[in-house]
Amino acid sequence: MTTLPARVTLVDVGPRDGLQNEKDTVATADKARLVSLLQDAGLKEIEVTSFVSPKWVPQMADNTAVMAAIERRPGVRHSVLVPNMKGLEGALPARPDEIVVFAAASEAFSQKNINCSIAESIERFAPVVAAAHEAGIKVRGALSCAVGCPYQGEVSADEVERVVKLMKDIGVDHLGVADTIGVGTPRKVQAAMERALKHYPLVEVSGHFHDTYGQALTNIYACLELGIHTFDASVAGLGGCPYAKGATGNVATEDVVFLLNGLGIETGIDLDKLVDAGAFISGVLGRPPVSRVGKAVLAKRKG
C-alpha cells in the first residue's frame, strides 16, 4: 500500500473558475456570501475572482467590488486570476494574497483560447510575475490541457515539461497541472505530474481536474500516490467547460473531501458546512448541486 499524504490542502476555485463558466451572472453580494460560507467550512485557499476584460468575461466584471466585499479572515489566502499586466494593475489595489497566471500545454489550445503561441503567452506573463513579486505577492501558474486538448487530442508528457520549464524560467512559484477537459486517466496524469515534479518541489505542485468522463477522483488518488497534497476543487461542482460538450466542470469540493475523509487524510474542512455552501450557491443559480456527495447529504437531512 502506497503511503498517502497525511494532510491535503484544497483550493476552492468555485467563486472564480466555477462562476466564470456559469451562464448566469451572480450578484456581488452572493459571491461574497459564498466566500464567507467557504471560510466557515474551513477553506484556507479560495480563488475569488479574475481581473479580465468584462467584454470577454462579463461574469467577473464586479471583481473589484467582490474583493472589497469579502471578509478577510486570518490564515485564508484569497487569490485572483490575471491575464496580463493590465489585469495585474487592476488587481493590485484589491490586495490579493496570490495571483494566478495561465498557459497551455497544447499549442493548438493556446492559439484558439488566447490567440497567441505558448511562447508568446509566457513572454506576456514574465513582467506580470516580476511585478507581482515586487509587490510581495506569490504567483501560481495554471497549466491547462496537460493530458488532452479539444483541438489536438493527446498531449504528451514532453509537451507538458516544455511549458513547466518555461513557467519556472519566468519565476512562477507554484505550478497547477490541469486536466481542463477531463479526459485524463491515472497513468497519463501521473506522467504529467512527474514532469512537473522534475522542476518544482512537491509542496509547489497541485492538480486541477474536471469530471467530464468521471475520472477526477481517480486522478486525484493517482496524484496522492505520488505524494501530491494540493488540489483545486469547486464547491457544488460549479462551472462547465466551454471547450468540451457535455463537460460537467470542476470536480466538486464536497466529493473530494468525502474521499479524503474516507482515506483518513486531514483537510480541516467541515463537510456539513461545505454542503451548506454548495446548497446556497446552487439555490442562487436555481438548480441542484452537481456534487454527488452534496446531493446525498441534503437528501439524508430530509430523511
Short mmCIF file of C-alpha atoms in Angstrom, two decimals:
data_model
loop_
_atom_site.label_atom_id
_atom_site.label_comp_id
_atom_site.label_asym_id
_atom_site.label_seq_id
_atom_site.Cartn_x
_atom_site.Cartn_y
_atom_site.Cartn_z
CA MET A 1 0.00 0.00 0.00
CA THR A 2 1.43 3.35 -1.03
CA THR A 3 1.87 5.83 1.79
CA LEU A 4 -0.50 8.72 1.11
CA PRO A 5 -0.12 12.29 2.43
CA ALA A 6 -1.41 12.82 5.98
CA ARG A 7 -2.90 16.19 5.08
CA VAL A 8 -4.24 17.76 1.89
CA THR A 9 -4.86 21.41 1.06
CA LEU A 10 -7.87 22.17 -1.13
CA VAL A 11 -8.13 25.37 -3.15
CA ASP A 12 -11.77 26.17 -3.82
CA VAL A 13 -11.97 27.73 -7.27
CA GLY A 14 -15.77 27.88 -7.35
CA PRO A 15 -16.12 31.65 -6.87
CA ARG A 16 -13.83 32.29 -9.85
CA ASP A 17 -13.37 29.31 -12.18
CA GLY A 18 -16.81 27.95 -11.33
CA LEU A 19 -18.93 31.08 -11.60
CA GLN A 20 -16.93 32.37 -14.57
CA ASN A 21 -18.19 29.41 -16.60
CA GLU A 22 -21.83 29.68 -15.49
CA LYS A 23 -24.29 31.18 -17.95
CA ASP A 24 -25.95 33.38 -15.33
CA THR A 25 -24.17 36.29 -13.70
CA VAL A 26 -24.26 36.09 -9.89
CA ALA A 27 -24.77 39.21 -7.74
CA THR A 28 -21.74 40.61 -5.93
CA ALA A 29 -23.34 40.09 -2.52
CA ASP A 30 -23.98 36.41 -3.30
CA LYS A 31 -20.37 35.92 -4.43
CA ALA A 32 -19.11 37.47 -1.19
CA ARG A 33 -21.55 35.30 0.79
CA LEU A 34 -20.22 32.19 -0.95
CA VAL A 35 -16.64 33.11 0.02
CA SER A 36 -17.80 33.64 3.61
CA LEU A 37 -19.52 30.22 3.71
CA LEU A 38 -16.42 28.53 2.30
CA GLN A 39 -14.37 30.16 5.05
CA ASP A 40 -16.93 28.97 7.61
CA ALA A 41 -16.39 25.44 6.28
CA GLY A 42 -12.64 25.72 6.90
CA LEU A 43 -11.28 26.51 3.42
CA LYS A 44 -7.94 28.31 3.70
CA GLU A 45 -7.35 28.81 -0.04
CA ILE A 46 -10.05 30.44 -2.18
CA GLU A 47 -9.82 31.69 -5.76
CA VAL A 48 -12.15 34.68 -5.56
CA THR A 49 -12.36 36.37 -8.97
CA SER A 50 -10.44 37.30 -12.11
CA PHE A 51 -9.27 40.65 -13.41
CA VAL A 52 -10.06 40.09 -17.06
CA SER A 53 -11.84 42.33 -19.54
CA PRO A 54 -15.61 42.35 -18.85
CA LYS A 55 -16.01 42.25 -22.61
CA TRP A 56 -14.68 38.69 -22.59
CA VAL A 57 -15.85 37.54 -19.15
CA PRO A 58 -18.87 39.60 -18.06
CA GLN A 59 -19.45 37.26 -15.08
CA MET A 60 -16.33 38.72 -13.43
CA ALA A 61 -16.99 42.40 -14.21
CA ASP A 62 -17.54 43.12 -10.48
CA ASN A 63 -14.07 41.86 -9.50
CA THR A 64 -13.07 44.97 -7.52
CA ALA A 65 -16.43 45.09 -5.74
CA VAL A 66 -16.19 41.41 -4.79
CA MET A 67 -12.69 41.81 -3.37
CA ALA A 68 -13.91 44.78 -1.33
CA ALA A 69 -16.96 42.86 -0.09
CA ILE A 70 -15.30 39.66 1.11
CA GLU A 71 -14.32 39.20 4.73
CA ARG A 72 -10.54 38.80 5.04
CA ARG A 73 -10.04 36.19 7.72
CA PRO A 74 -6.60 35.47 9.20
CA GLY A 75 -4.88 32.47 7.67
CA VAL A 76 -7.00 32.45 4.50
CA ARG A 77 -5.34 33.10 1.14
CA HIS A 78 -7.53 34.89 -1.41
CA SER A 79 -6.26 34.57 -4.98
CA VAL A 80 -7.27 36.19 -8.27
CA LEU A 81 -6.54 35.30 -11.88
CA VAL A 82 -4.91 37.89 -14.12
CA PRO A 83 -4.35 37.55 -17.91
CA ASN A 84 -1.78 40.34 -18.44
CA MET A 85 -0.20 43.48 -16.96
CA LYS A 86 -3.44 45.44 -17.27
CA GLY A 87 -5.16 42.76 -15.22
CA LEU A 88 -2.45 42.88 -12.57
CA GLU A 89 -2.66 46.67 -12.38
CA GLY A 90 -6.40 46.32 -11.77
CA ALA A 91 -5.87 43.61 -9.18
CA LEU A 92 -3.13 45.15 -7.03
CA PRO A 93 -5.33 47.78 -5.32
CA ALA A 94 -7.67 44.94 -4.29
CA ARG A 95 -4.81 43.38 -2.28
CA PRO A 96 -4.92 39.75 -3.42
CA ASP A 97 -2.76 37.29 -1.46
CA GLU A 98 -1.81 35.45 -4.63
CA ILE A 99 -2.24 35.87 -8.37
CA VAL A 100 -2.81 33.15 -10.92
CA VAL A 101 -1.37 33.18 -14.44
CA PHE A 102 -2.04 30.53 -17.05
CA ALA A 103 -0.55 28.79 -20.05
CA ALA A 104 -1.50 25.73 -22.09
CA ALA A 105 0.49 22.58 -22.70
CA SER A 106 -1.17 22.44 -26.14
CA GLU A 107 -0.10 24.85 -28.88
CA ALA A 108 -3.49 24.47 -30.58
CA PHE A 109 -5.34 25.37 -27.39
CA SER A 110 -3.17 28.42 -26.77
CA GLN A 111 -3.89 29.74 -30.26
CA LYS A 112 -7.65 29.09 -30.02
CA ASN A 113 -8.08 30.25 -26.42
CA ILE A 114 -5.86 33.35 -26.17
CA ASN A 115 -4.86 33.91 -29.81
CA CYS A 116 -1.13 33.53 -29.32
CA SER A 117 1.54 30.85 -29.15
CA ILE A 118 2.67 29.27 -25.88
CA ALA A 119 5.97 31.15 -26.13
CA GLU A 120 4.13 34.46 -26.64
CA SER A 121 1.86 33.77 -23.66
CA ILE A 122 4.87 33.10 -21.42
CA GLU A 123 6.53 36.28 -22.67
CA ARG A 124 3.36 38.19 -21.79
CA PHE A 125 3.38 36.83 -18.25
CA ALA A 126 7.07 37.46 -17.49
CA PRO A 127 6.57 41.13 -16.47
CA VAL A 128 3.38 40.17 -14.59
CA VAL A 129 5.29 37.67 -12.45
CA ALA A 130 8.11 40.17 -11.84
CA ALA A 131 5.69 42.94 -10.83
CA ALA A 132 3.73 40.61 -8.52
CA HIS A 133 6.93 39.54 -6.78
CA GLU A 134 7.95 43.18 -6.43
CA ALA A 135 4.63 43.74 -4.64
CA GLY A 136 5.32 40.75 -2.38
CA ILE A 137 2.65 38.54 -3.96
CA LYS A 138 3.04 34.84 -4.68
CA VAL A 139 2.37 33.65 -8.24
CA ARG A 140 0.60 30.40 -9.04
CA GLY A 141 0.71 29.08 -12.58
CA ALA A 142 -2.11 27.05 -14.11
CA LEU A 143 -1.04 24.69 -16.88
CA SER A 144 -4.15 23.81 -18.88
CA CYS A 145 -4.75 20.85 -21.21
CA ALA A 146 -1.92 18.88 -19.59
CA VAL A 147 -3.28 15.47 -20.64
CA GLY A 148 -5.62 16.24 -23.52
CA CYS A 149 -6.75 19.06 -25.80
CA PRO A 150 -10.10 19.57 -27.55
CA TYR A 151 -8.26 20.62 -30.72
CA GLN A 152 -5.13 18.46 -30.99
CA GLY A 153 -6.24 15.48 -28.92
CA GLU A 154 -3.41 13.78 -27.00
CA VAL A 155 -0.89 15.98 -25.17
CA SER A 156 2.45 14.33 -24.42
CA ALA A 157 4.44 14.49 -21.20
CA ASP A 158 7.24 16.11 -23.23
CA GLU A 159 4.89 18.96 -24.20
CA VAL A 160 3.94 19.37 -20.53
CA GLU A 161 7.56 19.52 -19.40
CA ARG A 162 8.44 22.11 -22.04
CA VAL A 163 5.88 24.55 -20.60
CA VAL A 164 6.70 23.64 -16.99
CA LYS A 165 10.28 24.76 -17.67
CA LEU A 166 9.11 27.97 -19.36
CA MET A 167 6.95 28.86 -16.35
CA LYS A 168 9.78 28.05 -13.96
CA ASP A 169 12.13 30.25 -16.01
CA ILE A 170 9.92 33.35 -15.57
CA GLY A 171 9.69 32.79 -11.81
CA VAL A 172 6.24 31.21 -11.34
CA ASP A 173 6.26 29.99 -7.71
CA HIS A 174 3.68 27.19 -7.82
CA LEU A 175 2.52 25.01 -10.70
CA GLY A 176 -1.01 23.66 -11.02
CA VAL A 177 -1.33 20.88 -13.60
CA ALA A 178 -4.82 20.88 -15.10
CA ASP A 179 -6.89 18.34 -16.99
CA THR A 180 -9.03 21.09 -18.47
CA ILE A 181 -11.40 18.88 -20.46
CA GLY A 182 -11.50 15.93 -18.08
CA VAL A 183 -10.08 13.25 -20.38
CA GLY A 184 -7.22 12.18 -18.15
CA THR A 185 -6.77 8.74 -16.63
CA PRO A 186 -4.38 7.82 -13.79
CA ARG A 187 -1.26 6.78 -15.72
CA LYS A 188 -1.43 9.79 -18.05
CA VAL A 189 -1.98 12.12 -15.11
CA GLN A 190 0.94 10.64 -13.18
CA ALA A 191 3.19 11.01 -16.24
CA ALA A 192 2.32 14.72 -16.49
CA MET A 193 2.77 15.26 -12.76
CA GLU A 194 6.14 13.53 -12.75
CA ARG A 195 7.40 16.02 -15.35
CA ALA A 196 6.23 18.93 -13.17
CA LEU A 197 7.94 17.38 -10.14
CA LYS A 198 11.27 17.35 -12.01
CA HIS A 199 11.28 21.15 -11.84
CA TYR A 200 9.13 22.07 -8.80
CA PRO A 201 9.21 20.75 -5.22
CA LEU A 202 6.31 18.56 -4.11
CA VAL A 203 4.82 21.35 -1.99
CA GLU A 204 4.58 23.62 -5.05
CA VAL A 205 2.76 21.24 -7.42
CA SER A 206 -1.01 20.81 -7.45
CA GLY A 207 -3.70 19.10 -9.50
CA HIS A 208 -6.82 20.55 -11.16
CA PHE A 209 -9.31 18.03 -12.54
CA HIS A 210 -12.57 18.17 -14.43
CA ASP A 211 -15.01 15.29 -14.15
CA THR A 212 -16.23 15.09 -17.75
CA TYR A 213 -15.58 11.34 -18.01
CA GLY A 214 -15.99 10.61 -14.30
CA GLN A 215 -12.24 10.24 -13.70
CA ALA A 216 -11.50 13.24 -11.46
CA LEU A 217 -11.47 11.43 -8.10
CA THR A 218 -9.49 8.55 -9.57
CA ASN A 219 -6.95 11.02 -10.92
CA ILE A 220 -6.71 12.75 -7.55
CA TYR A 221 -5.97 9.39 -5.93
CA ALA A 222 -3.27 8.76 -8.55
CA CYS A 223 -1.69 12.11 -7.55
CA LEU A 224 -1.91 11.24 -3.86
CA GLU A 225 0.15 8.13 -4.67
CA LEU A 226 2.90 10.48 -5.89
CA GLY A 227 2.69 12.49 -2.66
CA ILE A 228 0.92 15.49 -4.21
CA HIS A 229 -1.15 17.12 -1.50
CA THR A 230 -2.73 20.25 -3.00
CA PHE A 231 -5.75 20.18 -5.31
CA ASP A 232 -8.19 22.62 -6.84
CA ALA A 233 -11.88 21.81 -6.48
CA SER A 234 -15.13 23.69 -6.94
CA VAL A 235 -17.95 23.78 -4.39
CA ALA A 236 -21.14 22.16 -5.73
CA GLY A 237 -19.21 21.23 -8.88
CA LEU A 238 -19.66 24.77 -10.19
CA GLY A 239 -18.71 25.58 -13.74
CA GLY A 240 -18.77 23.83 -17.06
CA CYS A 241 -16.05 23.59 -19.63
CA PRO A 242 -16.72 25.69 -22.73
CA TYR A 243 -14.33 23.56 -24.78
CA ALA A 244 -15.88 20.13 -24.28
CA LYS A 245 -19.51 19.34 -24.98
CA GLY A 246 -21.20 17.71 -22.01
CA ALA A 247 -18.41 18.58 -19.60
CA THR A 248 -19.54 18.68 -16.01
CA GLY A 249 -16.91 21.16 -14.94
CA ASN A 250 -14.55 21.07 -11.99
CA VAL A 251 -14.55 18.19 -9.56
CA ALA A 252 -16.85 19.06 -6.63
CA THR A 253 -15.10 20.02 -3.39
CA GLU A 254 -17.65 18.03 -1.38
CA ASP A 255 -16.81 14.85 -3.32
CA VAL A 256 -13.06 15.34 -2.80
CA VAL A 257 -13.50 15.95 0.94
CA PHE A 258 -15.62 12.79 1.27
CA LEU A 259 -12.88 10.78 -0.47
CA LEU A 260 -10.14 12.25 1.70
CA ASN A 261 -12.16 11.73 4.88
CA GLY A 262 -12.55 8.07 3.91
CA LEU A 263 -8.80 7.77 3.46
CA GLY A 264 -8.15 9.29 6.87
CA ILE A 265 -6.47 12.33 5.31
CA GLU A 266 -6.86 15.61 7.19
CA THR A 267 -8.25 18.64 5.32
CA GLY A 268 -9.51 20.93 8.09
CA ILE A 269 -12.81 21.18 6.22
CA ASP A 270 -16.24 20.60 7.79
CA LEU A 271 -18.19 18.59 5.21
CA ASP A 272 -21.63 19.60 6.52
CA LYS A 273 -20.78 23.31 6.33
CA LEU A 274 -19.29 22.77 2.88
CA VAL A 275 -22.54 21.16 1.76
CA ASP A 276 -24.37 24.23 3.11
CA ALA A 277 -22.14 26.48 0.96
CA GLY A 278 -22.87 24.33 -2.09
CA ALA A 279 -26.61 24.36 -1.39
CA PHE A 280 -26.54 28.15 -1.06
CA ILE A 281 -24.88 28.88 -4.40
CA SER A 282 -26.87 26.16 -6.17
CA GLY A 283 -30.02 27.84 -4.87
CA VAL A 284 -28.80 31.17 -6.23
CA LEU A 285 -28.30 29.50 -9.61
CA GLY A 286 -31.69 27.79 -9.39
CA ARG A 287 -30.55 24.19 -9.67
CA PRO A 288 -29.43 21.25 -7.52
CA PRO A 289 -25.70 20.85 -6.75
CA VAL A 290 -23.68 18.84 -9.25
CA SER A 291 -21.82 17.28 -6.31
CA ARG A 292 -22.99 13.72 -5.67
CA VAL A 293 -21.96 13.96 -2.03
CA GLY A 294 -23.81 17.27 -1.70
CA LYS A 295 -26.98 15.72 -3.09
CA ALA A 296 -26.64 12.66 -0.85
CA VAL A 297 -26.11 14.70 2.33
CA LEU A 298 -29.03 17.01 1.53
CA ALA A 299 -31.30 14.03 0.82
CA LYS A 300 -30.23 12.37 4.09
CA ARG A 301 -31.06 15.55 6.01
CA LYS A 302 -34.58 15.50 4.62
CA GLY A 303 -34.91 11.95 5.89
#
